[in-house]
Amino acid sequence: MKDAEGAGPSAGADAGARAGAGAELTARFAAEVDWTKVVDPAIPKPDGQYGPDLLEQLWSPDLRTAHIAYEALHFTCSGDGGSVRPAAPEVLPFLVEAVRDPAVKVRPQILETLAVLARAGNEARAAAPGPGPGGWWRTAPAAWPAAWERAVEALLPLLADDVEDEEAVRAGVAAVLARDTYRADDLIDRFLARFEDEPDLSAAEQLVLAVGELAPHAVERREDAVAWLRERSTDAGKGEEPDMDDDIEAWLAWMEQHGLDVRPAAVVALRRALRPR
């Protein structure tokens, strides 16, 4: 069984570098994943088959070890990015667990993988039988839609994770959920509600972009989403930050206000929202 670097047994990996997952979670890696499906697409079994150590290494406190495991999982789940491979529904719950765990050092990268899988899953669901343009087959396992819906429910609470320095994760979650076009109406409502409380510009901009991505797919909320984006495209929020040294009272008053200038993102989102389905 190969390790995350594809060079020999994973039992040889440094135990200290894999200590971050904890005994209970590690036991679940072995019990809840069908590892016969978690195979490197480029290497036939048995040499290309992974084991629970791959997920353990994702929790490693050593960034290099965690990143190597992440890259292996990305390729194993999505191949070239055009399909959802059989490994994906098996490890998806634990990819979401990793995103939810602040101790995991590759959370933004995992979110990128989830976005790739979401897009590939949508394409496979919409594809006609047989190869598409360029000869590519858009495929996803039968277990994928249900696994993805469970993942979405687990990711939604992270939109409101106000822990300091977590705006990159909130933004990444919004970008992932923007790919779930089959829940467009529900997600637009959630994004609009979250925007009212979002304190960080980068996450707020991603919420705006997500609304633009989903609006063409919405049934009941499309017009409301477009109107909201039009408002954001002309709203300067609470304006430019005053100089604290020049006027401390004005600066304190500005700090107490809520409102972010997302006009550039709103213009881009509005263009996306108005495109034909």
PDB file of C-alpha atoms in Angstrom:
ATOM      1  CA  MET A   1       0.000   0.000   0.000  1.00  0.00           C
ATOM      2  CA  LYS A   2       1.519   3.257  -1.080  1.00  0.00           C
ATOM      3  CA  ASP A   3       2.019   6.337   1.085  1.00  0.00           C
ATOM      4  CA  ALA A   4       1.040   9.891   0.169  1.00  0.00           C
ATOM      5  CA  GLU A   5       4.285  10.407  -1.738  1.00  0.00           C
ATOM      6  CA  GLY A   6       3.834   7.205  -3.721  1.00  0.00           C
ATOM      7  CA  ALA A   7       7.176   5.833  -2.509  1.00  0.00           C
ATOM      8  CA  GLY A   8       6.772   2.747  -0.392  1.00  0.00           C
ATOM      9  CA  PRO A   9       4.633   1.709   2.606  1.00  0.00           C
ATOM     10  CA  SER A  10       2.898   4.477   4.516  1.00  0.00           C
ATOM     11  CA  ALA A  11       3.867   2.730   7.754  1.00  0.00           C
ATOM     12  CA  GLY A  12       7.263   4.329   7.300  1.00  0.00           C
ATOM     13  CA  ALA A  13       5.899   7.863   7.645  1.00  0.00           C
ATOM     14  CA  ASP A  14       7.004   9.734  10.730  1.00  0.00           C
ATOM     15  CA  ALA A  15       4.511   9.079  13.534  1.00  0.00           C
ATOM     16  CA  GLY A  16       5.007  12.505  15.034  1.00  0.00           C
ATOM     17  CA  ALA A  17       4.120  14.179  11.737  1.00  0.00           C
ATOM     18  CA  ARG A  18       0.793  12.283  11.702  1.00  0.00           C
ATOM     19  CA  ALA A  19      -0.177  12.916  15.298  1.00  0.00           C
ATOM     20  CA  GLY A  20      -2.753  15.596  14.634  1.00  0.00           C
ATOM     21  CA  ALA A  21      -5.841  13.504  13.814  1.00  0.00           C
ATOM     22  CA  GLY A  22      -6.466  11.858  17.195  1.00  0.00           C
ATOM     23  CA  ALA A  23      -7.314   8.249  17.982  1.00  0.00           C
ATOM     24  CA  GLU A  24     -11.087   8.446  17.472  1.00  0.00           C
ATOM     25  CA  LEU A  25     -10.834  10.141  14.091  1.00  0.00           C
ATOM     26  CA  THR A  26      -8.048   7.805  13.000  1.00  0.00           C
ATOM     27  CA  ALA A  27     -10.231   4.805  13.826  1.00  0.00           C
ATOM     28  CA  ARG A  28     -12.997   6.269  11.654  1.00  0.00           C
ATOM     29  CA  PHE A  29     -10.586   6.555   8.714  1.00  0.00           C
ATOM     30  CA  ALA A  30     -10.189   2.784   8.761  1.00  0.00           C
ATOM     31  CA  ALA A  31     -13.807   1.889   9.557  1.00  0.00           C
ATOM     32  CA  GLU A  32     -15.816   4.272   7.364  1.00  0.00           C
ATOM     33  CA  VAL A  33     -13.840   4.389   4.106  1.00  0.00           C
ATOM     34  CA  ASP A  34     -13.833   1.652   1.473  1.00  0.00           C
ATOM     35  CA  TRP A  35     -10.122   1.914   0.715  1.00  0.00           C
ATOM     36  CA  THR A  36     -10.384  -0.436  -2.259  1.00  0.00           C
ATOM     37  CA  LYS A  37     -11.904   2.574  -4.089  1.00  0.00           C
ATOM     38  CA  VAL A  38      -9.203   5.042  -3.065  1.00  0.00           C
ATOM     39  CA  VAL A  39      -6.721   4.371  -5.832  1.00  0.00           C
ATOM     40  CA  ASP A  40      -4.231   6.534  -7.697  1.00  0.00           C
ATOM     41  CA  PRO A  41      -5.705   6.850 -11.231  1.00  0.00           C
ATOM     42  CA  ALA A  42      -2.236   6.578 -12.746  1.00  0.00           C
ATOM     43  CA  ILE A  43      -1.136   3.406 -10.927  1.00  0.00           C
ATOM     44  CA  PRO A  44      -3.012   0.086 -11.016  1.00  0.00           C
ATOM     45  CA  LYS A  45      -3.853  -1.767  -7.833  1.00  0.00           C
ATOM     46  CA  PRO A  46      -2.380  -2.943  -5.549  1.00  0.00           C
ATOM     47  CA  ASP A  47       0.555  -0.524  -5.851  1.00  0.00           C
ATOM     48  CA  GLY A  48      -1.721   2.445  -6.406  1.00  0.00           C
ATOM     49  CA  GLN A  49      -4.090   1.738  -3.528  1.00  0.00           C
ATOM     50  CA  TYR A  50      -3.996   4.047  -0.531  1.00  0.00           C
ATOM     51  CA  GLY A  51      -4.860   3.389   3.092  1.00  0.00           C
ATOM     52  CA  PRO A  52      -5.941   5.291   6.215  1.00  0.00           C
ATOM     53  CA  ASP A  53      -2.476   6.831   6.607  1.00  0.00           C
ATOM     54  CA  LEU A  54      -3.306   9.141   3.702  1.00  0.00           C
ATOM     55  CA  LEU A  55      -6.013  10.878   5.719  1.00  0.00           C
ATOM     56  CA  GLU A  56      -3.898  10.813   8.875  1.00  0.00           C
ATOM     57  CA  GLN A  57      -1.203  12.741   7.052  1.00  0.00           C
ATOM     58  CA  LEU A  58      -3.736  15.375   6.035  1.00  0.00           C
ATOM     59  CA  TRP A  59      -3.924  16.302   9.730  1.00  0.00           C
ATOM     60  CA  SER A  60      -0.148  16.420  10.108  1.00  0.00           C
ATOM     61  CA  PRO A  61       1.282  19.448  11.943  1.00  0.00           C
ATOM     62  CA  ASP A  62       4.057  19.380   9.335  1.00  0.00           C
ATOM     63  CA  LEU A  63       2.892  21.505   6.394  1.00  0.00           C
ATOM     64  CA  ARG A  64       4.889  19.576   3.784  1.00  0.00           C
ATOM     65  CA  THR A  65       3.449  16.232   4.905  1.00  0.00           C
ATOM     66  CA  ALA A  66      -0.084  17.614   4.931  1.00  0.00           C
ATOM     67  CA  HIS A  67       0.335  19.178   1.494  1.00  0.00           C
ATOM     68  CA  ILE A  68       1.677  15.972  -0.063  1.00  0.00           C
ATOM     69  CA  ALA A  69      -1.335  14.101   1.326  1.00  0.00           C
ATOM     70  CA  TYR A  70      -3.663  16.798   0.035  1.00  0.00           C
ATOM     71  CA  GLU A  71      -2.208  16.583  -3.485  1.00  0.00           C
ATOM     72  CA  ALA A  72      -2.613  12.808  -3.495  1.00  0.00           C
ATOM     73  CA  LEU A  73      -6.222  13.085  -2.343  1.00  0.00           C
ATOM     74  CA  HIS A  74      -6.992  15.751  -4.942  1.00  0.00           C
ATOM     75  CA  PHE A  75      -5.719  13.602  -7.807  1.00  0.00           C
ATOM     76  CA  THR A  76      -7.317  10.449  -6.430  1.00  0.00           C
ATOM     77  CA  CYS A  77     -10.714  12.122  -6.100  1.00  0.00           C
ATOM     78  CA  SER A  78     -10.831  14.189  -9.279  1.00  0.00           C
ATOM     79  CA  GLY A  79      -8.121  12.944 -11.639  1.00  0.00           C
ATOM     80  CA  ASP A  80      -7.671  15.727 -14.198  1.00  0.00           C
ATOM     81  CA  GLY A  81     -10.560  17.633 -12.622  1.00  0.00           C
ATOM     82  CA  GLY A  82     -13.144  16.600 -15.182  1.00  0.00           C
ATOM     83  CA  SER A  83     -14.799  13.766 -13.296  1.00  0.00           C
ATOM     84  CA  VAL A  84     -15.719  12.622  -9.813  1.00  0.00           C
ATOM     85  CA  ARG A  85     -13.823   9.420  -9.167  1.00  0.00           C
ATOM     86  CA  PRO A  86     -15.040   6.548  -6.919  1.00  0.00           C
ATOM     87  CA  ALA A  87     -12.689   7.669  -4.152  1.00  0.00           C
ATOM     88  CA  ALA A  88     -14.480  11.015  -3.781  1.00  0.00           C
ATOM     89  CA  PRO A  89     -17.665   9.959  -1.936  1.00  0.00           C
ATOM     90  CA  GLU A  90     -15.558   7.711   0.293  1.00  0.00           C
ATOM     91  CA  VAL A  91     -13.257  10.425   1.621  1.00  0.00           C
ATOM     92  CA  LEU A  92     -15.533  13.454   1.171  1.00  0.00           C
ATOM     93  CA  PRO A  93     -16.859  13.408   4.766  1.00  0.00           C
ATOM     94  CA  PHE A  94     -13.296  13.601   6.039  1.00  0.00           C
ATOM     95  CA  LEU A  95     -12.301  16.343   3.627  1.00  0.00           C
ATOM     96  CA  VAL A  96     -15.159  18.334   5.138  1.00  0.00           C
ATOM     97  CA  GLU A  97     -14.001  17.372   8.645  1.00  0.00           C
ATOM     98  CA  ALA A  98     -10.567  18.712   7.751  1.00  0.00           C
ATOM     99  CA  VAL A  99     -12.018  22.011   6.515  1.00  0.00           C
ATOM    100  CA  ARG A 100     -13.899  22.335   9.824  1.00  0.00           C
ATOM    101  CA  ASP A 101     -10.774  21.721  11.912  1.00  0.00           C
ATOM    102  CA  PRO A 102      -8.585  24.824  12.497  1.00  0.00           C
ATOM    103  CA  ALA A 103      -5.624  22.532  13.235  1.00  0.00           C
ATOM    104  CA  VAL A 104      -5.476  21.390   9.584  1.00  0.00           C
ATOM    105  CA  LYS A 105      -2.916  23.465   7.705  1.00  0.00           C
ATOM    106  CA  VAL A 106      -4.260  22.931   4.176  1.00  0.00           C
ATOM    107  CA  ARG A 107      -7.880  23.990   4.629  1.00  0.00           C
ATOM    108  CA  PRO A 108      -7.924  26.527   1.738  1.00  0.00           C
ATOM    109  CA  GLN A 109      -6.441  23.947  -0.617  1.00  0.00           C
ATOM    110  CA  ILE A 110      -9.042  21.350   0.396  1.00  0.00           C
ATOM    111  CA  LEU A 111     -11.764  23.877  -0.328  1.00  0.00           C
ATOM    112  CA  GLU A 112     -10.338  24.288  -3.829  1.00  0.00           C
ATOM    113  CA  THR A 113     -10.632  20.524  -4.300  1.00  0.00           C
ATOM    114  CA  LEU A 114     -14.239  20.578  -3.086  1.00  0.00           C
ATOM    115  CA  ALA A 115     -14.997  23.289  -5.643  1.00  0.00           C
ATOM    116  CA  VAL A 116     -13.456  21.180  -8.411  1.00  0.00           C
ATOM    117  CA  LEU A 117     -15.512  18.158  -7.352  1.00  0.00           C
ATOM    118  CA  ALA A 118     -18.702  20.214  -7.149  1.00  0.00           C
ATOM    119  CA  ARG A 119     -18.221  21.489 -10.690  1.00  0.00           C
ATOM    120  CA  ALA A 120     -17.354  18.043 -12.021  1.00  0.00           C
ATOM    121  CA  GLY A 121     -20.377  16.558 -10.271  1.00  0.00           C
ATOM    122  CA  ASN A 122     -22.661  19.155 -11.855  1.00  0.00           C
ATOM    123  CA  GLU A 123     -21.200  18.496 -15.290  1.00  0.00           C
ATOM    124  CA  ALA A 124     -21.590  14.738 -14.892  1.00  0.00           C
ATOM    125  CA  ARG A 125     -25.186  15.169 -13.761  1.00  0.00           C
ATOM    126  CA  ALA A 126     -26.021  17.320 -16.779  1.00  0.00           C
ATOM    127  CA  ALA A 127     -24.003  15.377 -19.361  1.00  0.00           C
ATOM    128  CA  ALA A 128     -25.593  13.282 -22.060  1.00  0.00           C
ATOM    129  CA  PRO A 129     -24.562   9.617 -22.183  1.00  0.00           C
ATOM    130  CA  GLY A 130     -21.212   9.011 -23.841  1.00  0.00           C
ATOM    131  CA  PRO A 131     -18.190  11.241 -24.305  1.00  0.00           C
ATOM    132  CA  GLY A 132     -18.601  14.995 -24.523  1.00  0.00           C
ATOM    133  CA  PRO A 133     -16.637  17.527 -26.611  1.00  0.00           C
ATOM    134  CA  GLY A 134     -13.002  16.547 -26.865  1.00  0.00           C
ATOM    135  CA  GLY A 135     -13.811  12.932 -26.083  1.00  0.00           C
ATOM    136  CA  TRP A 136     -14.005  13.434 -22.321  1.00  0.00           C
ATOM    137  CA  TRP A 137     -16.402  11.326 -20.284  1.00  0.00           C
ATOM    138  CA  ARG A 138     -18.089  13.284 -17.480  1.00  0.00           C
ATOM    139  CA  THR A 139     -18.754  10.715 -14.793  1.00  0.00           C
ATOM    140  CA  ALA A 140     -19.609  10.548 -11.103  1.00  0.00           C
ATOM    141  CA  PRO A 141     -20.409   7.547  -8.898  1.00  0.00           C
ATOM    142  CA  ALA A 142     -24.030   6.881  -8.019  1.00  0.00           C
ATOM    143  CA  ALA A 143     -23.198   7.654  -4.375  1.00  0.00           C
ATOM    144  CA  TRP A 144     -21.937  11.156  -5.182  1.00  0.00           C
ATOM    145  CA  PRO A 145     -25.152  13.288  -5.120  1.00  0.00           C
ATOM    146  CA  ALA A 146     -26.164  12.114  -1.638  1.00  0.00           C
ATOM    147  CA  ALA A 147     -22.608  12.431  -0.340  1.00  0.00           C
ATOM    148  CA  TRP A 148     -22.373  15.951  -1.740  1.00  0.00           C
ATOM    149  CA  GLU A 149     -25.638  17.055  -0.128  1.00  0.00           C
ATOM    150  CA  ARG A 150     -24.409  15.828   3.249  1.00  0.00           C
ATOM    151  CA  ALA A 151     -21.176  17.740   2.693  1.00  0.00           C
ATOM    152  CA  VAL A 152     -23.083  20.942   1.907  1.00  0.00           C
ATOM    153  CA  GLU A 153     -25.049  20.676   5.148  1.00  0.00           C
ATOM    154  CA  ALA A 154     -21.812  20.250   7.079  1.00  0.00           C
ATOM    155  CA  LEU A 155     -20.162  23.219   5.331  1.00  0.00           C
ATOM    156  CA  LEU A 156     -23.010  25.704   5.766  1.00  0.00           C
ATOM    157  CA  PRO A 157     -22.245  26.534   9.430  1.00  0.00           C
ATOM    158  CA  LEU A 158     -18.752  27.649   8.400  1.00  0.00           C
ATOM    159  CA  LEU A 159     -20.248  30.623   6.573  1.00  0.00           C
ATOM    160  CA  ALA A 160     -20.892  32.135  10.003  1.00  0.00           C
ATOM    161  CA  ASP A 161     -17.584  31.128  11.595  1.00  0.00           C
ATOM    162  CA  ASP A 162     -16.450  34.460  13.031  1.00  0.00           C
ATOM    163  CA  VAL A 163     -13.239  33.139  14.551  1.00  0.00           C
ATOM    164  CA  GLU A 164     -10.423  35.619  13.977  1.00  0.00           C
ATOM    165  CA  ASP A 165      -8.464  35.053  10.773  1.00  0.00           C
ATOM    166  CA  GLU A 166     -11.056  32.600   9.410  1.00  0.00           C
ATOM    167  CA  GLU A 167     -12.242  34.863   6.595  1.00  0.00           C
ATOM    168  CA  ALA A 168     -10.258  32.802   4.063  1.00  0.00           C
ATOM    169  CA  VAL A 169     -12.217  29.715   5.081  1.00  0.00           C
ATOM    170  CA  ARG A 170     -15.561  31.549   4.950  1.00  0.00           C
ATOM    171  CA  ALA A 171     -14.677  32.871   1.496  1.00  0.00           C
ATOM    172  CA  GLY A 172     -13.624  29.403   0.369  1.00  0.00           C
ATOM    173  CA  VAL A 173     -16.829  27.835   1.647  1.00  0.00           C
ATOM    174  CA  ALA A 174     -18.888  30.440  -0.222  1.00  0.00           C
ATOM    175  CA  ALA A 175     -16.948  29.675  -3.412  1.00  0.00           C
ATOM    176  CA  VAL A 176     -17.603  25.946  -2.992  1.00  0.00           C
ATOM    177  CA  LEU A 177     -21.315  26.381  -2.271  1.00  0.00           C
ATOM    178  CA  ALA A 178     -21.655  28.654  -5.304  1.00  0.00           C
ATOM    179  CA  ARG A 179     -21.146  25.503  -7.404  1.00  0.00           C
ATOM    180  CA  ASP A 180     -24.260  23.871  -5.943  1.00  0.00           C
ATOM    181  CA  THR A 181     -26.554  25.193  -8.650  1.00  0.00           C
ATOM    182  CA  TYR A 182     -29.313  22.723  -7.756  1.00  0.00           C
ATOM    183  CA  ARG A 183     -29.845  24.563  -4.446  1.00  0.00           C
ATOM    184  CA  ALA A 184     -29.567  28.044  -5.901  1.00  0.00           C
ATOM    185  CA  ASP A 185     -32.658  29.588  -4.267  1.00  0.00           C
ATOM    186  CA  ASP A 186     -31.841  28.325  -0.772  1.00  0.00           C
ATOM    187  CA  LEU A 187     -28.188  29.288  -0.985  1.00  0.00           C
ATOM    188  CA  ILE A 188     -28.903  32.784  -2.314  1.00  0.00           C
ATOM    189  CA  ASP A 189     -31.060  33.388   0.762  1.00  0.00           C
ATOM    190  CA  ARG A 190     -28.256  32.184   3.016  1.00  0.00           C
ATOM    191  CA  PHE A 191     -25.633  34.316   1.277  1.00  0.00           C
ATOM    192  CA  LEU A 192     -27.751  37.466   1.472  1.00  0.00           C
ATOM    193  CA  ALA A 193     -28.372  36.888   5.176  1.00  0.00           C
ATOM    194  CA  ARG A 194     -24.717  36.224   5.895  1.00  0.00           C
ATOM    195  CA  PHE A 195     -23.579  39.310   4.000  1.00  0.00           C
ATOM    196  CA  GLU A 196     -25.362  41.511   6.529  1.00  0.00           C
ATOM    197  CA  ASP A 197     -23.116  40.185   9.311  1.00  0.00           C
ATOM    198  CA  GLU A 198     -19.879  39.535   7.405  1.00  0.00           C
ATOM    199  CA  PRO A 199     -17.093  41.726   8.853  1.00  0.00           C
ATOM    200  CA  ASP A 200     -14.310  40.984   6.359  1.00  0.00           C
ATOM    201  CA  LEU A 201     -14.058  42.351   2.841  1.00  0.00           C
ATOM    202  CA  SER A 202     -12.597  39.258   1.153  1.00  0.00           C
ATOM    203  CA  ALA A 203     -15.362  36.979   2.461  1.00  0.00           C
ATOM    204  CA  ALA A 204     -18.035  39.585   1.675  1.00  0.00           C
ATOM    205  CA  GLU A 205     -16.784  39.879  -1.911  1.00  0.00           C
ATOM    206  CA  GLN A 206     -16.924  36.111  -2.321  1.00  0.00           C
ATOM    207  CA  LEU A 207     -20.503  36.071  -1.031  1.00  0.00           C
ATOM    208  CA  VAL A 208     -21.388  38.661  -3.674  1.00  0.00           C
ATOM    209  CA  LEU A 209     -19.676  36.640  -6.404  1.00  0.00           C
ATOM    210  CA  ALA A 210     -21.466  33.506  -5.198  1.00  0.00           C
ATOM    211  CA  VAL A 211     -24.842  35.216  -5.551  1.00  0.00           C
ATOM    212  CA  GLY A 212     -23.896  36.140  -9.102  1.00  0.00           C
ATOM    213  CA  GLU A 213     -22.947  32.545  -9.887  1.00  0.00           C
ATOM    214  CA  LEU A 214     -26.197  31.119  -8.551  1.00  0.00           C
ATOM    215  CA  ALA A 215     -28.653  33.745  -9.807  1.00  0.00           C
ATOM    216  CA  PRO A 216     -28.971  32.299 -13.352  1.00  0.00           C
ATOM    217  CA  HIS A 217     -29.952  28.952 -11.816  1.00  0.00           C
ATOM    218  CA  ALA A 218     -32.472  30.295  -9.309  1.00  0.00           C
ATOM    219  CA  VAL A 219     -36.197  29.852  -9.863  1.00  0.00           C
ATOM    220  CA  GLU A 220     -37.807  32.002  -7.180  1.00  0.00           C
ATOM    221  CA  ARG A 221     -34.925  34.255  -6.121  1.00  0.00           C
ATOM    222  CA  ARG A 222     -33.331  35.250  -9.406  1.00  0.00           C
ATOM    223  CA  GLU A 223     -34.921  38.682  -9.710  1.00  0.00           C
ATOM    224  CA  ASP A 224     -34.318  39.442  -6.033  1.00  0.00           C
ATOM    225  CA  ALA A 225     -30.672  38.428  -6.414  1.00  0.00           C
ATOM    226  CA  VAL A 226     -30.218  40.674  -9.450  1.00  0.00           C
ATOM    227  CA  ALA A 227     -31.837  43.614  -7.659  1.00  0.00           C
ATOM    228  CA  TRP A 228     -29.596  43.042  -4.635  1.00  0.00           C
ATOM    229  CA  LEU A 229     -26.494  42.956  -6.818  1.00  0.00           C
ATOM    230  CA  ARG A 230     -27.524  46.192  -8.496  1.00  0.00           C
ATOM    231  CA  GLU A 231     -27.733  47.802  -5.052  1.00  0.00           C
ATOM    232  CA  ARG A 232     -24.303  46.485  -4.076  1.00  0.00           C
ATOM    233  CA  SER A 233     -22.798  47.789  -7.317  1.00  0.00           C
ATOM    234  CA  THR A 234     -23.588  51.378  -6.284  1.00  0.00           C
ATOM    235  CA  ASP A 235     -23.251  51.109  -2.483  1.00  0.00           C
ATOM    236  CA  ALA A 236     -19.968  52.396  -1.043  1.00  0.00           C
ATOM    237  CA  GLY A 237     -20.716  50.814   2.319  1.00  0.00           C
ATOM    238  CA  LYS A 238     -19.489  52.912   5.200  1.00  0.00           C
ATOM    239  CA  GLY A 239     -17.008  54.722   2.982  1.00  0.00           C
ATOM    240  CA  GLU A 240     -13.298  55.335   3.345  1.00  0.00           C
ATOM    241  CA  GLU A 241     -11.697  54.868   6.753  1.00  0.00           C
ATOM    242  CA  PRO A 242     -10.990  58.246   8.436  1.00  0.00           C
ATOM    243  CA  ASP A 243      -7.507  59.005   9.682  1.00  0.00           C
ATOM    244  CA  MET A 244      -7.466  58.126  13.382  1.00  0.00           C
ATOM    245  CA  ASP A 245      -4.800  60.736  14.103  1.00  0.00           C
ATOM    246  CA  ASP A 246      -6.810  63.527  12.474  1.00  0.00           C
ATOM    247  CA  ASP A 247     -10.172  62.780  14.091  1.00  0.00           C
ATOM    248  CA  ILE A 248     -10.398  60.009  16.667  1.00  0.00           C
ATOM    249  CA  GLU A 249     -14.151  60.518  17.160  1.00  0.00           C
ATOM    250  CA  ALA A 250     -14.840  60.137  13.448  1.00  0.00           C
ATOM    251  CA  TRP A 251     -12.660  57.053  13.338  1.00  0.00           C
ATOM    252  CA  LEU A 252     -14.448  55.456  16.313  1.00  0.00           C
ATOM    253  CA  ALA A 253     -17.832  56.196  14.746  1.00  0.00           C
ATOM    254  CA  TRP A 254     -16.663  54.672  11.460  1.00  0.00           C
ATOM    255  CA  MET A 255     -15.436  51.541  13.240  1.00  0.00           C
ATOM    256  CA  GLU A 256     -18.846  51.021  14.855  1.00  0.00           C
ATOM    257  CA  GLN A 257     -20.633  51.017  11.513  1.00  0.00           C
ATOM    258  CA  HIS A 258     -21.208  47.930   9.416  1.00  0.00           C
ATOM    259  CA  GLY A 259     -20.990  48.132   5.664  1.00  0.00           C
ATOM    260  CA  LEU A 260     -18.378  47.072   3.133  1.00  0.00           C
ATOM    261  CA  ASP A 261     -17.623  48.496  -0.291  1.00  0.00           C
ATOM    262  CA  VAL A 262     -18.019  45.494  -2.606  1.00  0.00           C
ATOM    263  CA  ARG A 263     -18.803  47.481  -5.754  1.00  0.00           C
ATOM    264  CA  PRO A 264     -16.109  45.910  -8.007  1.00  0.00           C
ATOM    265  CA  ALA A 265     -17.183  42.385  -7.038  1.00  0.00           C
ATOM    266  CA  ALA A 266     -20.841  43.308  -7.476  1.00  0.00           C
ATOM    267  CA  VAL A 267     -20.252  44.525 -11.038  1.00  0.00           C
ATOM    268  CA  VAL A 268     -18.608  41.201 -11.930  1.00  0.00           C
ATOM    269  CA  ALA A 269     -21.349  39.249 -10.150  1.00  0.00           C
ATOM    270  CA  LEU A 270     -24.087  41.197 -11.904  1.00  0.00           C
ATOM    271  CA  ARG A 271     -22.643  40.294 -15.287  1.00  0.00           C
ATOM    272  CA  ARG A 272     -22.663  36.644 -14.291  1.00  0.00           C
ATOM    273  CA  ALA A 273     -26.202  36.886 -12.950  1.00  0.00           C
ATOM    274  CA  LEU A 274     -27.520  38.347 -16.198  1.00  0.00           C
ATOM    275  CA  ARG A 275     -25.932  35.809 -18.504  1.00  0.00           C
ATOM    276  CA  PRO A 276     -28.270  33.321 -20.222  1.00  0.00           C
ATOM    277  CA  ARG A 277     -28.728  29.998 -18.480  1.00  0.00           C
TER     278      ARG A 277
END
